[in-house]
Amino acid sequence: MNHLLCGLAANPALPPELVDRLLTLALKEAGTEPERDFADELLHDLAGRTDLRRDQVRALAAYAKSTAVFLAYHGTLTADDVDPVSWPYTAVALIDEGRGLPEWPRHFAAHPDSQIRWKLASCPGLPPDAVDLLAADPDVEVVRELALWTDSPVTARLALHPDPQVRLSVSANLSTPLEAVLALAEDPELPLKWALSERTDLPQSLYARLVAESHPGLRTAYARNPGIGQELIRVLAADPEIEVRRAVAENPHVPLDLLAELVVGDRAAWNPLPRIAAATPAELAELAGSRHAAVRMLVAQRRDLPPQLRDALAVDPDASVVRAVAPHPGLSEELLRAMVARHGVQVLAAVAANPDASGPLLEHLTQHRPGVRRVLKEVAKHPHATGPALLACLADRTSRPLAAAHPALPPEAITGLLADEDRRVAEEAAGNPSLPRAVMVELVP
């Protein structure tokens, strides 16, 4: 029964009076040892709601420090709700979110608890007086955290800090001025190769030096870096390690001719690549005309293609290209059904993921034989899924929880799933906004 109440607590259609009853129950059970774990879970689910009244938010925040911090990050707890003396971590969470009071940062920068100062040091946008206090903190861990995250000019000063770990943190901070980083690059105490791998403004000679004689993992990190030049890109594209070459393909400045060479013959399941995302319409058209299906597939992964190019890829003779373009918005039902007729199980799941797939088409996909389990998973979370399509999804173990949460599932099916032997399925059914109100009332003690 407890897991059903936790599901109900997250149900967006739960009536206000039942929210009150669940909150009262949870706070009562929190005081009894056998039920404390259940109360913690129930209160956490209630804390995630967006329709809480101010008195409910305060009651939840008063229950535990962790709950109050969660509410602060969730956006439902405000500075007016928080006593910074009693709830320092909650106040720092609000500072971290940019919703603290102006006087709080300096107050906490001088707090006697170093853990609170350490947490404050990673908050963005701290005022100069708080930054100066943290930069001079007696606990070097606090200074290291500040050096890693601050966007203040104090990084130039911290680059001269006597502790090498502070200087290393400064070098990894993308806000540190280039001049300070270049000086640190000559520091023999600092292992900077990893720390500088995300900087995009280093001289090409320094990039080459950092990559030279490094291990494959490090070369992979630099191969993705948008700051490396064409010469180094081509050097890394010939690397003996396949992971390094694949990372070059993910670099946003890789030349298109080189990108084509890298993907042809590599059977990797490529994610959308930055260089393809930045390609011009003319470049896209040229790539879409490639004789290599792997290159055409890269274009097909974009979700903002011109309609004419999109529809041309939808009738590509290669199933991998069609599978890549199938989830593209704007494809007509006729084209989607033609994909299924031509390529069958190879494209079923991709067609089911199309945001414009209609209810009848989704039903058709669930009835396709042979079937594909991933189709049921895509249908179970599709906003256009119909009752019959969702009932078909219940037959699959991995799709069943998704279908149980779908508001288009028939109410009688949702009610029946409350008794499901899989706790997650039952909990998702309890959280379904289409669960009949009368059933909700019966479930809450």
GROMACS .gro file of C-alpha atoms in nm:
model
  445
    1MET     CA    1   0.000   0.000   0.000
    2ASN     CA    2   0.283   0.241   0.081
    3HIS     CA    3   0.417   0.244  -0.275
    4LEU     CA    4   0.071   0.335  -0.406
    5LEU     CA    5   0.061   0.637  -0.175
    6CYS     CA    6   0.402   0.745  -0.304
    7GLY     CA    7   0.270   0.720  -0.659
    8LEU     CA    8  -0.037   0.921  -0.562
    9ALA     CA    9   0.180   1.187  -0.401
   10ALA     CA   10   0.331   1.261  -0.743
   11ASN     CA   11  -0.002   1.245  -0.928
   12PRO     CA   12  -0.062   1.589  -1.087
   13ALA     CA   13  -0.440   1.535  -1.074
   14LEU     CA   14  -0.449   1.460  -0.700
   15PRO     CA   15  -0.718   1.683  -0.541
   16PRO     CA   16  -0.590   1.943  -0.290
   17GLU     CA   17  -0.769   1.782   0.004
   18LEU     CA   18  -0.592   1.453  -0.064
   19VAL     CA   19  -0.256   1.631  -0.082
   20ASP     CA   20  -0.333   1.765   0.266
   21ARG     CA   21  -0.422   1.419   0.395
   22LEU     CA   22  -0.106   1.263   0.254
   23LEU     CA   23   0.110   1.537   0.402
   24THR     CA   24  -0.051   1.495   0.745
   25LEU     CA   25  -0.005   1.117   0.723
   26ALA     CA   26   0.360   1.144   0.619
   27LEU     CA   27   0.451   1.386   0.895
   28LYS     CA   28   0.278   1.164   1.148
   29GLU     CA   29   0.452   0.848   1.027
   30ALA     CA   30   0.788   1.028   1.024
   31GLY     CA   31   0.788   1.014   1.404
   32THR     CA   32   0.759   0.635   1.420
   33GLU     CA   33   1.067   0.422   1.353
   34PRO     CA   34   0.904   0.136   1.154
   35GLU     CA   35   0.751   0.380   0.904
   36ARG     CA   36   1.027   0.639   0.880
   37ASP     CA   37   1.163   0.518   0.547
   38PHE     CA   38   0.816   0.522   0.396
   39ALA     CA   39   0.757   0.872   0.534
   40ASP     CA   40   1.084   0.995   0.384
   41GLU     CA   41   0.987   0.864   0.041
   42LEU     CA   42   0.634   1.001   0.063
   43LEU     CA   43   0.752   1.345   0.174
   44HIS     CA   44   1.009   1.354  -0.106
   45ASP     CA   45   0.737   1.276  -0.363
   46LEU     CA   46   0.512   1.544  -0.216
   47ALA     CA   47   0.800   1.793  -0.225
   48GLY     CA   48   0.822   1.748  -0.602
   49ARG     CA   49   0.471   1.880  -0.660
   50THR     CA   50   0.420   2.219  -0.825
   51ASP     CA   51   0.085   2.300  -0.664
   52LEU     CA   52   0.188   2.320  -0.298
   53ARG     CA   53   0.065   2.604  -0.078
   54ARG     CA   54   0.316   2.811   0.117
   55ASP     CA   55   0.219   2.646   0.448
   56GLN     CA   56   0.272   2.303   0.291
   57VAL     CA   57   0.612   2.404   0.157
   58ARG     CA   58   0.718   2.529   0.499
   59ALA     CA   59   0.593   2.212   0.668
   60LEU     CA   60   0.794   1.998   0.427
   61ALA     CA   61   1.103   2.214   0.468
   62ALA     CA   62   1.084   2.191   0.846
   63TYR     CA   63   1.082   1.811   0.831
   64ALA     CA   64   1.447   1.762   0.728
   65LYS     CA   65   1.745   1.963   0.604
   66SER     CA   66   1.767   1.748   0.292
   67THR     CA   67   1.402   1.814   0.210
   68ALA     CA   68   1.450   2.187   0.255
   69VAL     CA   69   1.753   2.185   0.023
   70PHE     CA   70   1.552   1.988  -0.235
   71LEU     CA   71   1.270   2.242  -0.218
   72ALA     CA   72   1.519   2.526  -0.263
   73TYR     CA   73   1.660   2.372  -0.579
   74HIS     CA   74   1.311   2.276  -0.696
   75GLY     CA   75   1.209   2.642  -0.689
   76THR     CA   76   0.925   2.616  -0.438
   77LEU     CA   77   1.113   2.747  -0.134
   78THR     CA   78   1.199   3.118  -0.129
   79ALA     CA   79   1.438   3.333   0.073
   80ASP     CA   80   1.144   3.461   0.276
   81ASP     CA   81   1.081   3.104   0.395
   82VAL     CA   82   1.435   3.046   0.520
   83ASP     CA   83   1.613   3.140   0.840
   84PRO     CA   84   1.981   3.139   0.733
   85VAL     CA   85   2.098   3.076   1.088
   86SER     CA   86   1.888   2.763   1.134
   87TRP     CA   87   1.904   2.640   0.773
   88PRO     CA   88   2.248   2.737   0.640
   89TYR     CA   89   2.264   2.468   0.369
   90THR     CA   90   1.921   2.564   0.242
   91ALA     CA   91   2.024   2.930   0.228
   92VAL     CA   92   2.339   2.838   0.034
   93ALA     CA   93   2.126   2.634  -0.207
   94LEU     CA   94   1.919   2.947  -0.273
   95ILE     CA   95   2.241   3.145  -0.331
   96ASP     CA   96   2.346   2.873  -0.574
   97GLU     CA   97   2.014   2.921  -0.758
   98GLY     CA   98   2.054   3.300  -0.762
   99ARG     CA   99   1.758   3.350  -0.528
  100GLY     CA  100   1.931   3.425  -0.199
  101LEU     CA  101   1.931   3.758  -0.019
  102PRO     CA  102   2.217   3.999  -0.106
  103GLU     CA  103   2.370   3.990   0.242
  104TRP     CA  104   2.388   3.610   0.262
  105PRO     CA  105   2.706   3.539   0.058
  106ARG     CA  106   2.935   3.750   0.277
  107HIS     CA  107   2.776   3.606   0.590
  108PHE     CA  108   2.839   3.247   0.481
  109ALA     CA  109   3.187   3.322   0.348
  110ALA     CA  110   3.281   3.379   0.714
  111HIS     CA  111   3.076   3.087   0.852
  112PRO     CA  112   3.256   2.874   1.113
  113ASP     CA  113   3.164   2.549   0.931
  114SER     CA  114   3.415   2.492   0.649
  115GLN     CA  115   3.173   2.259   0.467
  116ILE     CA  116   2.928   2.546   0.426
  117ARG     CA  117   3.206   2.773   0.300
  118TRP     CA  118   3.315   2.495   0.061
  119LYS     CA  119   2.962   2.465  -0.078
  120LEU     CA  120   2.935   2.843  -0.112
  121ALA     CA  121   3.263   2.857  -0.304
  122SER     CA  122   3.107   2.676  -0.603
  123CYS     CA  123   2.808   2.913  -0.628
  124PRO     CA  124   2.801   3.140  -0.935
  125GLY     CA  125   2.791   3.517  -0.925
  126LEU     CA  126   2.923   3.573  -0.574
  127PRO     CA  127   2.990   3.938  -0.482
  128PRO     CA  128   3.355   4.054  -0.461
  129ASP     CA  129   3.364   4.077  -0.082
  130ALA     CA  130   3.254   3.714  -0.044
  131VAL     CA  131   3.500   3.602  -0.312
  132ASP     CA  132   3.787   3.778  -0.137
  133LEU     CA  133   3.703   3.609   0.193
  134LEU     CA  134   3.687   3.266   0.031
  135ALA     CA  135   4.011   3.323  -0.160
  136ALA     CA  136   4.186   3.384   0.172
  137ASP     CA  137   4.010   3.096   0.352
  138PRO     CA  138   4.229   2.902   0.599
  139ASP     CA  139   4.094   2.573   0.458
  140VAL     CA  140   4.272   2.504   0.129
  141GLU     CA  141   3.982   2.285   0.011
  142VAL     CA  142   3.757   2.590   0.015
  143VAL     CA  143   4.011   2.786  -0.189
  144ARG     CA  144   4.045   2.499  -0.438
  145GLU     CA  145   3.669   2.489  -0.489
  146LEU     CA  146   3.657   2.863  -0.547
  147ALA     CA  147   3.952   2.843  -0.787
  148LEU     CA  148   3.772   2.577  -0.990
  149TRP     CA  149   3.433   2.748  -1.027
  150THR     CA  150   3.455   3.124  -0.984
  151ASP     CA  151   3.421   3.356  -1.282
  152SER     CA  152   3.583   3.636  -1.081
  153PRO     CA  153   3.914   3.802  -1.174
  154VAL     CA  154   4.048   3.651  -0.851
  155THR     CA  155   4.164   3.352  -1.060
  156ALA     CA  156   4.465   3.555  -1.177
  157ARG     CA  157   4.566   3.602  -0.815
  158LEU     CA  158   4.499   3.241  -0.723
  159ALA     CA  159   4.723   3.128  -1.009
  160LEU     CA  160   5.009   3.240  -0.780
  161HIS     CA  161   4.879   3.048  -0.477
  162PRO     CA  162   5.146   2.843  -0.296
  163ASP     CA  163   4.935   2.526  -0.299
  164PRO     CA  164   4.981   2.336  -0.630
  165GLN     CA  165   4.628   2.191  -0.609
  166VAL     CA  166   4.483   2.541  -0.601
  167ARG     CA  167   4.689   2.634  -0.906
  168LEU     CA  168   4.574   2.317  -1.079
  169SER     CA  169   4.210   2.411  -1.012
  170VAL     CA  170   4.277   2.758  -1.152
  171SER     CA  171   4.418   2.605  -1.471
  172ALA     CA  172   4.100   2.396  -1.518
  173ASN     CA  173   3.873   2.699  -1.471
  174LEU     CA  174   3.765   2.822  -1.814
  175SER     CA  175   3.731   3.177  -1.672
  176THR     CA  176   4.100   3.202  -1.585
  177PRO     CA  177   4.273   3.459  -1.809
  178LEU     CA  178   4.483   3.308  -2.085
  179GLU     CA  179   4.799   3.485  -1.964
  180ALA     CA  180   4.770   3.315  -1.625
  181VAL     CA  181   4.711   2.976  -1.788
  182LEU     CA  182   5.016   3.013  -2.011
  183ALA     CA  183   5.227   3.091  -1.706
  184LEU     CA  184   5.089   2.785  -1.529
  185ALA     CA  185   5.171   2.572  -1.831
  186GLU     CA  186   5.538   2.624  -1.749
  187ASP     CA  187   5.490   2.514  -1.387
  188PRO     CA  188   5.680   2.185  -1.340
  189GLU     CA  189   5.469   2.092  -1.035
  190LEU     CA  190   5.142   2.079  -1.227
  191PRO     CA  191   5.015   1.783  -1.436
  192LEU     CA  192   4.819   2.009  -1.669
  193LYS     CA  193   4.739   1.787  -1.965
  194TRP     CA  194   4.393   1.692  -1.837
  195ALA     CA  195   4.324   2.025  -1.673
  196LEU     CA  196   4.366   2.216  -1.999
  197SER     CA  197   4.183   1.969  -2.224
  198GLU     CA  198   3.864   2.180  -2.235
  199ARG     CA  199   4.025   2.519  -2.295
  200THR     CA  200   3.962   2.648  -2.646
  201ASP     CA  201   4.195   2.948  -2.650
  202LEU     CA  202   4.542   2.799  -2.618
  203PRO     CA  203   4.816   2.850  -2.878
  204GLN     CA  204   4.834   2.569  -3.132
  205SER     CA  205   5.191   2.497  -3.032
  206LEU     CA  206   5.078   2.431  -2.675
  207TYR     CA  207   4.798   2.199  -2.791
  208ALA     CA  208   5.051   2.004  -2.996
  209ARG     CA  209   5.281   1.980  -2.696
  210LEU     CA  210   5.002   1.864  -2.464
  211VAL     CA  211   4.893   1.593  -2.709
  212ALA     CA  212   5.241   1.468  -2.796
  213GLU     CA  213   5.329   1.136  -2.636
  214SER     CA  214   5.007   1.135  -2.433
  215HIS     CA  215   4.793   0.826  -2.376
  216PRO     CA  216   4.485   0.753  -2.592
  217GLY     CA  217   4.232   0.879  -2.337
  218LEU     CA  218   4.396   1.220  -2.329
  219ARG     CA  219   4.432   1.236  -2.706
  220THR     CA  220   4.060   1.158  -2.728
  221ALA     CA  221   3.979   1.454  -2.502
  222TYR     CA  222   4.186   1.695  -2.714
  223ALA     CA  223   4.050   1.551  -3.039
  224ARG     CA  224   3.703   1.683  -2.945
  225ASN     CA  225   3.833   2.026  -2.841
  226PRO     CA  226   3.700   2.300  -3.073
  227GLY     CA  227   4.018   2.502  -3.014
  228ILE     CA  228   4.258   2.270  -3.194
  229GLY     CA  229   4.351   2.373  -3.548
  230GLN     CA  230   4.318   2.195  -3.879
  231GLU     CA  231   4.673   2.064  -3.873
  232LEU     CA  232   4.630   1.890  -3.538
  233ILE     CA  233   4.284   1.766  -3.637
  234ARG     CA  234   4.434   1.585  -3.935
  235VAL     CA  235   4.716   1.444  -3.721
  236LEU     CA  236   4.465   1.302  -3.473
  237ALA     CA  237   4.242   1.174  -3.754
  238ALA     CA  238   4.527   0.937  -3.844
  239ASP     CA  239   4.569   0.819  -3.484
  240PRO     CA  240   4.607   0.440  -3.444
  241GLU     CA  241   4.335   0.436  -3.174
  242ILE     CA  242   3.979   0.421  -3.307
  243GLU     CA  243   3.839   0.615  -3.009
  244VAL     CA  244   4.067   0.906  -3.093
  245ARG     CA  245   3.957   0.903  -3.457
  246ARG     CA  246   3.591   0.892  -3.351
  247ALA     CA  247   3.651   1.189  -3.123
  248VAL     CA  248   3.790   1.383  -3.420
  249ALA     CA  249   3.458   1.319  -3.597
  250GLU     CA  250   3.286   1.487  -3.299
  251ASN     CA  251   3.499   1.800  -3.330
  252PRO     CA  252   3.281   2.089  -3.456
  253HIS     CA  253   3.558   2.210  -3.689
  254VAL     CA  254   3.648   1.885  -3.860
  255PRO     CA  255   3.654   1.936  -4.241
  256LEU     CA  256   3.363   1.766  -4.415
  257ASP     CA  257   3.586   1.566  -4.645
  258LEU     CA  258   3.778   1.430  -4.349
  259LEU     CA  259   3.456   1.362  -4.159
  260ALA     CA  260   3.330   1.151  -4.448
  261GLU     CA  261   3.652   0.949  -4.447
  262LEU     CA  262   3.623   0.891  -4.072
  263VAL     CA  263   3.266   0.758  -4.077
  264VAL     CA  264   3.284   0.543  -4.389
  265GLY     CA  265   3.377   0.192  -4.286
  266ASP     CA  266   3.326   0.264  -3.914
  267ARG     CA  267   3.017   0.084  -3.793
  268ALA     CA  268   2.979   0.305  -3.485
  269ALA     CA  269   2.629   0.416  -3.386
  270TRP     CA  270   2.702   0.785  -3.439
  271ASN     CA  271   2.524   1.044  -3.231
  272PRO     CA  272   2.434   1.370  -3.409
  273LEU     CA  273   2.767   1.536  -3.487
  274PRO     CA  274   2.840   1.907  -3.423
  275ARG     CA  275   2.991   1.963  -3.770
  276ILE     CA  276   2.675   1.827  -3.933
  277ALA     CA  277   2.461   2.044  -3.704
  278ALA     CA  278   2.653   2.350  -3.831
  279ALA     CA  279   2.648   2.252  -4.197
  280THR     CA  280   2.495   2.495  -4.446
  281PRO     CA  281   2.201   2.394  -4.669
  282ALA     CA  282   2.440   2.355  -4.962
  283GLU     CA  283   2.673   2.132  -4.758
  284LEU     CA  284   2.380   1.921  -4.640
  285ALA     CA  285   2.259   1.871  -4.995
  286GLU     CA  286   2.606   1.766  -5.104
  287LEU     CA  287   2.644   1.519  -4.816
  288ALA     CA  288   2.295   1.380  -4.874
  289GLY     CA  289   2.405   1.294  -5.227
  290SER     CA  290   2.703   1.091  -5.111
  291ARG     CA  291   2.736   0.739  -5.246
  292HIS     CA  292   2.807   0.624  -4.889
  293ALA     CA  293   2.503   0.546  -4.675
  294ALA     CA  294   2.701   0.626  -4.359
  295VAL     CA  295   2.745   0.985  -4.476
  296ARG     CA  296   2.381   1.025  -4.581
  297MET     CA  297   2.280   0.889  -4.241
  298LEU     CA  298   2.466   1.172  -4.065
  299VAL     CA  299   2.251   1.424  -4.253
  300ALA     CA  300   1.937   1.224  -4.178
  301GLN     CA  301   2.000   1.262  -3.804
  302ARG     CA  302   1.933   1.636  -3.816
  303ARG     CA  303   1.586   1.739  -3.705
  304ASP     CA  304   1.566   2.071  -3.891
  305LEU     CA  305   1.617   1.962  -4.249
  306PRO     CA  306   1.447   2.145  -4.537
  307PRO     CA  307   1.125   1.953  -4.622
  308GLN     CA  308   1.245   1.855  -4.968
  309LEU     CA  309   1.572   1.709  -4.838
  310ARG     CA  310   1.396   1.540  -4.546
  311ASP     CA  311   1.144   1.369  -4.776
  312ALA     CA  312   1.419   1.260  -5.016
  313LEU     CA  313   1.605   1.088  -4.732
  314ALA     CA  314   1.280   0.924  -4.623
  315VAL     CA  315   1.278   0.721  -4.946
  316ASP     CA  316   1.650   0.640  -4.940
  317PRO     CA  317   1.719   0.281  -5.046
  318ASP     CA  318   1.933   0.216  -4.738
  319ALA     CA  319   1.744   0.121  -4.420
  320SER     CA  320   2.002   0.285  -4.192
  321VAL     CA  321   1.939   0.623  -4.357
  322VAL     CA  322   1.561   0.581  -4.336
  323ARG     CA  323   1.588   0.475  -3.972
  324ALA     CA  324   1.787   0.791  -3.896
  325VAL     CA  325   1.537   1.028  -4.062
  326ALA     CA  326   1.221   0.848  -3.943
  327PRO     CA  327   1.183   1.049  -3.616
  328HIS     CA  328   1.209   1.381  -3.806
  329PRO     CA  329   0.907   1.610  -3.742
  330GLY     CA  330   0.691   1.692  -4.042
  331LEU     CA  331   0.704   1.358  -4.222
  332SER     CA  332   0.365   1.267  -4.364
  333GLU     CA  333   0.176   0.959  -4.252
  334GLU     CA  334   0.204   0.830  -4.607
  335LEU     CA  335   0.583   0.843  -4.596
  336LEU     CA  336   0.596   0.687  -4.250
  337ARG     CA  337   0.377   0.396  -4.356
  338ALA     CA  338   0.584   0.353  -4.674
  339MET     CA  339   0.898   0.324  -4.461
  340VAL     CA  340   0.739   0.042  -4.264
  341ALA     CA  341   0.619  -0.133  -4.577
  342ARG     CA  342   0.962  -0.114  -4.738
  343HIS     CA  343   1.198  -0.182  -4.447
  344GLY     CA  344   0.985  -0.354  -4.182
  345VAL     CA  345   1.142  -0.430  -3.847
  346GLN     CA  346   1.453  -0.227  -3.931
  347VAL     CA  347   1.263   0.103  -3.899
  348LEU     CA  348   0.963   0.023  -3.677
  349ALA     CA  349   1.099   0.175  -3.355
  350ALA     CA  350   1.225   0.487  -3.533
  351VAL     CA  351   0.884   0.543  -3.692
  352ALA     CA  352   0.720   0.497  -3.351
  353ALA     CA  353   0.947   0.773  -3.217
  354ASN     CA  354   0.823   1.025  -3.474
  355PRO     CA  355   0.641   1.303  -3.283
  356ASP     CA  356   0.380   1.330  -3.558
  357ALA     CA  357   0.294   0.959  -3.570
  358SER     CA  358  -0.083   0.927  -3.543
  359GLY     CA  359  -0.277   0.706  -3.305
  360PRO     CA  360  -0.384   0.465  -3.580
  361LEU     CA  361  -0.025   0.437  -3.705
  362LEU     CA  362   0.100   0.360  -3.354
  363GLU     CA  363  -0.165   0.091  -3.320
  364HIS     CA  364  -0.051  -0.053  -3.652
  365LEU     CA  365   0.310  -0.064  -3.531
  366THR     CA  366   0.220  -0.255  -3.213
  367GLN     CA  367   0.041  -0.517  -3.427
  368HIS     CA  368   0.329  -0.564  -3.673
  369ARG     CA  369   0.460  -0.918  -3.703
  370PRO     CA  370   0.733  -0.991  -3.637
  371GLY     CA  371   0.726  -0.747  -3.351
  372VAL     CA  372   1.002  -0.533  -3.201
  373ARG     CA  373   1.012  -0.475  -2.826
  374ARG     CA  374   1.155  -0.126  -2.862
  375VAL     CA  375   0.846  -0.029  -3.064
  376LEU     CA  376   0.631  -0.092  -2.759
  377LYS     CA  377   0.860   0.123  -2.544
  378GLU     CA  378   0.838   0.412  -2.792
  379VAL     CA  379   0.460   0.380  -2.822
  380ALA     CA  380   0.415   0.359  -2.445
  381LYS     CA  381   0.562   0.709  -2.401
  382HIS     CA  382   0.419   0.865  -2.719
  383PRO     CA  383   0.170   1.150  -2.660
  384HIS     CA  384  -0.052   1.026  -2.946
  385ALA     CA  385  -0.074   0.667  -2.822
  386THR     CA  386  -0.429   0.534  -2.805
  387GLY     CA  387  -0.589   0.306  -2.549
  388PRO     CA  388  -0.561  -0.005  -2.770
  389ALA     CA  389  -0.195   0.068  -2.850
  390LEU     CA  390  -0.115   0.112  -2.480
  391LEU     CA  391  -0.295  -0.208  -2.386
  392ALA     CA  392  -0.067  -0.388  -2.630
  393CYS     CA  393   0.235  -0.230  -2.458
  394LEU     CA  394   0.134  -0.379  -2.124
  395ALA     CA  395   0.243  -0.719  -2.251
  396ASP     CA  396   0.608  -0.610  -2.249
  397ARG     CA  397   0.792  -0.598  -1.917
  398THR     CA  398   1.001  -0.288  -1.996
  399SER     CA  399   0.713  -0.098  -2.158
  400ARG     CA  400   0.457  -0.183  -1.892
  401PRO     CA  401   0.557   0.092  -1.641
  402LEU     CA  402   0.555   0.357  -1.918
  403ALA     CA  403   0.213   0.247  -2.037
  404ALA     CA  404   0.084   0.243  -1.678
  405ALA     CA  405   0.173   0.613  -1.648
  406HIS     CA  406   0.019   0.718  -1.981
  407PRO     CA  407  -0.299   0.926  -1.940
  408ALA     CA  408  -0.459   0.768  -2.249
  409LEU     CA  409  -0.462   0.423  -2.089
  410PRO     CA  410  -0.826   0.329  -2.015
  411PRO     CA  411  -0.919   0.409  -1.652
  412GLU     CA  412  -1.025   0.051  -1.578
  413ALA     CA  413  -0.683  -0.073  -1.692
  414ILE     CA  414  -0.509   0.186  -1.473
  415THR     CA  415  -0.714   0.076  -1.171
  416GLY     CA  416  -0.632  -0.287  -1.237
  417LEU     CA  417  -0.260  -0.214  -1.248
  418LEU     CA  418  -0.268  -0.087  -0.890
  419ALA     CA  419  -0.250  -0.452  -0.788
  420ASP     CA  420   0.034  -0.535  -1.027
  421GLU     CA  421   0.305  -0.758  -0.884
  422ASP     CA  422   0.566  -0.517  -1.018
  423ARG     CA  423   0.581  -0.237  -0.762
  424ARG     CA  424   0.702   0.016  -1.018
  425VAL     CA  425   0.406  -0.055  -1.247
  426ALA     CA  426   0.160  -0.015  -0.960
  427GLU     CA  427   0.325   0.309  -0.847
  428GLU     CA  428   0.316   0.453  -1.200
  429ALA     CA  429  -0.052   0.364  -1.222
  430ALA     CA  430  -0.117   0.545  -0.893
  431GLY     CA  431   0.054   0.851  -1.038
  432ASN     CA  432  -0.148   0.843  -1.361
  433PRO     CA  433  -0.363   1.159  -1.387
  434SER     CA  434  -0.642   0.953  -1.546
  435LEU     CA  435  -0.681   0.739  -1.235
  436PRO     CA  436  -1.046   0.787  -1.130
  437ARG     CA  437  -1.089   1.033  -0.844
  438ALA     CA  438  -1.302   0.787  -0.649
  439VAL     CA  439  -1.014   0.539  -0.653
  440MET     CA  440  -0.773   0.806  -0.527
  441VAL     CA  441  -1.006   0.877  -0.236
  442GLU     CA  442  -1.022   0.507  -0.150
  443LEU     CA  443  -0.643   0.474  -0.148
  444VAL     CA  444  -0.571   0.758   0.096
  445PRO     CA  445  -0.625   0.660   0.461
   0.00000   0.00000   0.00000
